[in-house]
PDB file of C-alpha atoms in Angstrom:
ATOM      1  CA  MET A   1     -79.920  27.421 -31.260  1.00 63.00           C
ATOM      2  CA  ARG A   2     -80.313  26.587 -27.589  1.00 77.00           C
ATOM      3  CA  ILE A   3     -80.345  22.999 -26.402  1.00 79.00           C
ATOM      4  CA  SER A   4     -82.451  21.636 -23.609  1.00 83.00           C
ATOM      5  CA  ALA A   5     -81.064  20.411 -20.302  1.00 84.00           C
ATOM      6  CA  ALA A   6     -81.818  16.817 -21.338  1.00 88.00           C
ATOM      7  CA  GLN A   7     -79.902  17.248 -24.600  1.00 87.00           C
ATOM      8  CA  ARG A   8     -76.987  18.822 -22.755  1.00 87.00           C
ATOM      9  CA  THR A   9     -76.909  15.939 -20.256  1.00 89.00           C
ATOM     10  CA  GLU A  10     -77.046  13.448 -23.115  1.00 90.00           C
ATOM     11  CA  ASN A  11     -74.168  15.246 -24.881  1.00 88.00           C
ATOM     12  CA  GLU A  12     -72.116  15.273 -21.669  1.00 88.00           C
ATOM     13  CA  ASN A  13     -72.718  11.533 -21.248  1.00 91.00           C
ATOM     14  CA  ARG A  14     -71.580  10.907 -24.847  1.00 91.00           C
ATOM     15  CA  ILE A  15     -68.531  13.098 -24.290  1.00 91.00           C
ATOM     16  CA  ARG A  16     -67.612  11.263 -21.076  1.00 92.00           C
ATOM     17  CA  ALA A  17     -68.057   7.875 -22.783  1.00 92.00           C
ATOM     18  CA  ALA A  18     -65.844   9.001 -25.682  1.00 91.00           C
ATOM     19  CA  MET A  19     -63.349  10.409 -23.169  1.00 91.00           C
ATOM     20  CA  ASP A  20     -63.162   7.054 -21.371  1.00 90.00           C
ATOM     21  CA  ARG A  21     -62.632   5.197 -24.662  1.00 90.00           C
ATOM     22  CA  LEU A  22     -59.846   7.532 -25.756  1.00 88.00           C
ATOM     23  CA  LEU A  23     -58.116   7.366 -22.391  1.00 86.00           C
ATOM     24  CA  ARG A  24     -58.274   3.547 -22.483  1.00 86.00           C
ATOM     25  CA  GLY A  25     -56.363   3.664 -25.754  1.00 82.00           C
ATOM     26  CA  GLU A  26     -59.270   2.982 -28.101  1.00 85.00           C
ATOM     27  CA  ILE A  27     -58.178   5.537 -30.668  1.00 85.00           C
ATOM     28  CA  PRO A  28     -60.178   5.543 -33.931  1.00 86.00           C
ATOM     29  CA  PRO A  29     -58.307   5.325 -37.240  1.00 85.00           C
ATOM     30  CA  GLY A  30     -56.977   8.728 -38.206  1.00 82.00           C
ATOM     31  CA  GLY A  31     -57.522  10.100 -34.713  1.00 84.00           C
ATOM     32  CA  LYS A  32     -55.394  11.003 -31.747  1.00 84.00           C
ATOM     33  CA  CYS A  33     -55.977  11.293 -28.041  1.00 85.00           C
ATOM     34  CA  ASP A  34     -56.977  14.961 -28.293  1.00 88.00           C
ATOM     35  CA  ILE A  35     -59.950  17.332 -28.145  1.00 89.00           C
ATOM     36  CA  LYS A  36     -60.577  17.191 -31.893  1.00 91.00           C
ATOM     37  CA  THR A  37     -61.000  13.412 -31.838  1.00 91.00           C
ATOM     38  CA  LEU A  38     -63.015  13.624 -28.614  1.00 89.00           C
ATOM     39  CA  ALA A  39     -65.452  16.037 -30.232  1.00 91.00           C
ATOM     40  CA  ARG A  40     -65.719  13.902 -33.363  1.00 91.00           C
ATOM     41  CA  GLU A  41     -66.296  10.692 -31.367  1.00 90.00           C
ATOM     42  CA  ALA A  42     -68.949  12.350 -29.168  1.00 91.00           C
ATOM     43  CA  GLY A  43     -70.682  13.997 -32.141  1.00 89.00           C
ATOM     44  CA  VAL A  44     -70.249  17.488 -30.676  1.00 89.00           C
ATOM     45  CA  ASP A  45     -68.877  20.651 -32.253  1.00 88.00           C
ATOM     46  CA  ARG A  46     -65.246  21.123 -31.223  1.00 88.00           C
ATOM     47  CA  THR A  47     -65.729  24.817 -30.461  1.00 87.00           C
ATOM     48  CA  ALA A  48     -68.076  23.860 -27.596  1.00 86.00           C
ATOM     49  CA  PHE A  49     -64.960  22.827 -25.612  1.00 86.00           C
ATOM     50  CA  TYR A  50     -63.289  26.267 -25.587  1.00 85.00           C
ATOM     51  CA  GLY A  51     -63.777  29.552 -23.769  1.00 78.00           C
ATOM     52  CA  THR A  52     -67.066  29.959 -21.955  1.00 80.00           C
ATOM     53  CA  ARG A  53     -68.820  27.369 -24.067  1.00 81.00           C
ATOM     54  CA  PRO A  54     -70.948  24.659 -22.427  1.00 80.00           C
ATOM     55  CA  TYR A  55     -68.378  21.817 -22.428  1.00 88.00           C
ATOM     56  CA  ALA A  56     -65.203  23.723 -21.517  1.00 88.00           C
ATOM     57  CA  HIS A  57     -65.174  22.011 -18.114  1.00 89.00           C
ATOM     58  CA  LEU A  58     -65.107  18.621 -19.872  1.00 90.00           C
ATOM     59  CA  ARG A  59     -62.100  19.710 -21.920  1.00 89.00           C
ATOM     60  CA  THR A  60     -60.180  20.614 -18.760  1.00 90.00           C
ATOM     61  CA  GLU A  61     -61.247  17.302 -17.189  1.00 91.00           C
ATOM     62  CA  PHE A  62     -60.047  15.413 -20.270  1.00 90.00           C
ATOM     63  CA  GLU A  63     -56.707  17.243 -20.328  1.00 89.00           C
ATOM     64  CA  ARG A  64     -56.227  16.692 -16.571  1.00 92.00           C
ATOM     65  CA  ARG A  65     -56.938  12.960 -16.853  1.00 90.00           C
ATOM     66  CA  LEU A  66     -54.675  12.667 -19.905  1.00 87.00           C
ATOM     67  CA  GLN A  67     -51.871  14.474 -18.057  1.00 88.00           C
ATOM     68  CA  ALA A  68     -52.336  12.207 -15.013  1.00 88.00           C
ATOM     69  CA  LEU A  69     -51.979   9.135 -17.244  1.00 85.00           C
ATOM     70  CA  GLN A  70     -48.865  10.549 -18.877  1.00 82.00           C
ATOM     71  CA  ASP A  71     -47.364  11.399 -15.474  1.00 85.00           C
ATOM     72  CA  ALA A  72     -47.999   7.786 -14.421  1.00 85.00           C
ATOM     73  CA  GLY A  73     -46.035   6.608 -17.471  1.00 79.00           C
ATOM     74  CA  GLU A  74     -49.044   5.467 -19.476  1.00 78.00           C
ATOM     75  CA  ILE A  75     -49.613   6.876 -22.915  1.00 73.00           C
ATOM     76  CA  PRO A  76     -53.064   6.001 -24.267  1.00 74.00           C
ATOM     77  CA  ASP A  77     -52.282   6.995 -27.852  1.00 75.00           C
ATOM     78  CA  PRO A  78     -50.166   4.228 -29.471  1.00 73.00           C
ATOM     79  CA  ARG A  79     -48.555   6.726 -31.833  1.00 78.00           C
ATOM     80  CA  GLU A  80     -47.523   8.950 -28.943  1.00 77.00           C
ATOM     81  CA  ALA A  81     -46.101   5.903 -27.158  1.00 76.00           C
ATOM     82  CA  GLN A  82     -44.175   4.989 -30.295  1.00 80.00           C
ATOM     83  CA  ILE A  83     -42.864   8.541 -30.600  1.00 84.00           C
ATOM     84  CA  ALA A  84     -41.712   8.489 -26.962  1.00 83.00           C
ATOM     85  CA  ARG A  85     -40.055   5.083 -27.476  1.00 86.00           C
ATOM     86  CA  LEU A  86     -38.306   6.239 -30.660  1.00 92.00           C
ATOM     87  CA  LYS A  87     -37.094   9.450 -28.998  1.00 94.00           C
ATOM     88  CA  ALA A  88     -35.570   7.391 -26.183  1.00 93.00           C
ATOM     89  CA  GLU A  89     -33.954   5.083 -28.741  1.00 94.00           C
ATOM     90  CA  VAL A  90     -32.546   8.041 -30.689  1.00 96.00           C
ATOM     91  CA  THR A  91     -31.080   9.472 -27.488  1.00 96.00           C
ATOM     92  CA  LYS A  92     -29.469   6.122 -26.664  1.00 96.00           C
ATOM     93  CA  LEU A  93     -28.066   5.791 -30.192  1.00 96.00           C
ATOM     94  CA  LYS A  94     -26.649   9.317 -30.081  1.00 96.00           C
ATOM     95  CA  GLU A  95     -24.860   8.432 -26.844  1.00 96.00           C
ATOM     96  CA  ARG A  96     -23.461   5.257 -28.415  1.00 95.00           C
ATOM     97  CA  LEU A  97     -22.313   7.228 -31.455  1.00 95.00           C
ATOM     98  CA  ALA A  98     -20.574   9.817 -29.266  1.00 95.00           C
ATOM     99  CA  ASN A  99     -18.836   7.027 -27.312  1.00 95.00           C
ATOM    100  CA  SER A 100     -17.771   5.336 -30.554  1.00 95.00           C
ATOM    101  CA  GLU A 101     -16.396   8.572 -31.958  1.00 95.00           C
ATOM    102  CA  GLN A 102     -14.447   9.154 -28.743  1.00 96.00           C
ATOM    103  CA  SER A 103     -13.012   5.621 -28.904  1.00 95.00           C
ATOM    104  CA  ILE A 104     -12.043   6.110 -32.550  1.00 96.00           C
ATOM    105  CA  ASP A 105     -10.284   9.378 -31.703  1.00 95.00           C
ATOM    106  CA  GLU A 106      -8.399   7.739 -28.825  1.00 96.00           C
ATOM    107  CA  LEU A 107      -7.341   4.806 -31.018  1.00 96.00           C
ATOM    108  CA  ALA A 108      -6.217   7.133 -33.812  1.00 95.00           C
ATOM    109  CA  ASP A 109      -4.082   9.068 -31.310  1.00 95.00           C
ATOM    110  CA  PHE A 110      -2.606   5.799 -30.024  1.00 96.00           C
ATOM    111  CA  ARG A 111      -1.822   4.709 -33.604  1.00 96.00           C
ATOM    112  CA  ASP A 112      -0.125   8.034 -34.340  1.00 95.00           C
ATOM    113  CA  GLN A 113       1.979   7.749 -31.177  1.00 96.00           C
ATOM    114  CA  ALA A 114       2.937   4.145 -31.994  1.00 95.00           C
ATOM    115  CA  LEU A 115       3.965   5.103 -35.533  1.00 95.00           C
ATOM    116  CA  ALA A 116       6.022   8.009 -34.212  1.00 95.00           C
ATOM    117  CA  ARG A 117       7.773   5.719 -31.720  1.00 96.00           C
ATOM    118  CA  LEU A 118       8.467   3.119 -34.436  1.00 95.00           C
ATOM    119  CA  ALA A 119       9.912   5.805 -36.699  1.00 95.00           C
ATOM    120  CA  ALA A 120      12.127   7.092 -33.883  1.00 95.00           C
ATOM    121  CA  GLN A 121      13.312   3.557 -33.080  1.00 96.00           C
ATOM    122  CA  HIS A 122      14.059   2.924 -36.760  1.00 95.00           C
ATOM    123  CA  GLU A 123      16.073   6.123 -36.972  1.00 95.00           C
ATOM    124  CA  GLU A 124      18.019   5.086 -33.863  1.00 94.00           C
ATOM    125  CA  ILE A 125      18.753   1.646 -35.338  1.00 92.00           C
ATOM    126  CA  VAL A 126      19.934   3.190 -38.626  1.00 92.00           C
ATOM    127  CA  HIS A 127      22.117   5.632 -36.692  1.00 92.00           C
ATOM    128  CA  LEU A 128      23.653   2.840 -34.586  1.00 89.00           C
ATOM    129  CA  ARG A 129      24.372   0.749 -37.697  1.00 86.00           C
ATOM    130  CA  ARG A 130      26.142   3.692 -39.330  1.00 86.00           C
ATOM    131  CA  THR A 131      28.130   4.290 -36.187  1.00 83.00           C
ATOM    132  CA  THR A 132      29.259   0.669 -35.939  1.00 79.00           C
ATOM    133  CA  ALA A 133      30.107   0.527 -39.636  1.00 76.00           C
ATOM    134  CA  ALA A 134      32.242   3.653 -39.332  1.00 74.00           C
ATOM    135  CA  ALA A 135      34.187   2.412 -36.313  1.00 70.00           C
ATOM    136  CA  SER A 136      37.295   0.531 -37.411  1.00 61.00           C
ATOM    137  CA  ARG A 137      37.748  -1.346 -34.149  1.00 68.00           C
ATOM    138  CA  VAL A 138      34.545  -3.345 -34.582  1.00 57.00           C
ATOM    139  CA  THR A 139      35.071  -6.673 -36.274  1.00 67.00           C
ATOM    140  CA  ARG A 140      32.150  -8.234 -38.005  1.00 68.00           C
ATOM    141  CA  LEU A 141      31.521 -11.868 -37.284  1.00 75.00           C
ATOM    142  CA  PRO A 142      31.061 -14.193 -40.218  1.00 79.00           C
ATOM    143  CA  ALA A 143      27.516 -15.060 -41.145  1.00 76.00           C
ATOM    144  CA  ALA A 144      26.027 -18.186 -39.600  1.00 73.00           C
ATOM    145  CA  ARG A 145      26.845 -21.394 -41.427  1.00 68.00           C
ATOM    146  CA  SER A 146      24.236 -23.196 -43.358  1.00 63.00           C
ATOM    147  CA  SER A 147      22.743 -26.160 -41.503  1.00 61.00           C
ATOM    148  CA  ALA A 148      22.616 -28.156 -44.748  1.00 61.00           C
ATOM    149  CA  THR A 149      26.055 -29.667 -44.282  1.00 63.00           C
ATOM    150  CA  VAL A 150      26.110 -32.405 -41.655  1.00 61.00           C
ATOM    151  CA  ILE A 151      29.353 -33.532 -40.175  1.00 65.00           C
ATOM    152  CA  GLY A 152      29.220 -36.987 -38.679  1.00 64.00           C
ATOM    153  CA  SER A 153      26.220 -38.962 -37.707  1.00 67.00           C
ATOM    154  CA  CYS A 154      23.689 -37.607 -35.275  1.00 62.00           C
ATOM    155  CA  SER A 155      22.477 -40.963 -34.107  1.00 57.00           C
TER     156      SER A 155
END
């Protein structure tokens, strides 16, 4: 069924009004900032926006304006903004996780090196004690006296 020029103008006006609302961020419940929601809000069949149909030029205008907003850093659809924010947060958290894993690996290597050095030092001490015990020329000093016995007055 053909529509009159007045009906087409009226439909275009409704489409442009719906387009402005969507691009301002007034997204209806269950909708997005897309052609499907635009068609539903304007009360027009969605297929009229594709191919050589009468409102294809309005679809390209809508997509151009939406892209211009997104290039300017504005996202009219709150869900899309939330998705962009969460993606940025995930990226940041992945970087933090990678840095943490690197730090853990470095600390584990440091711990392993410290334990190896301690073991080597212990082996050296044990070896030196055996060497001194085996040498007959080394005289052991008597153990320190107990400080419990006091000789004379200290005052």
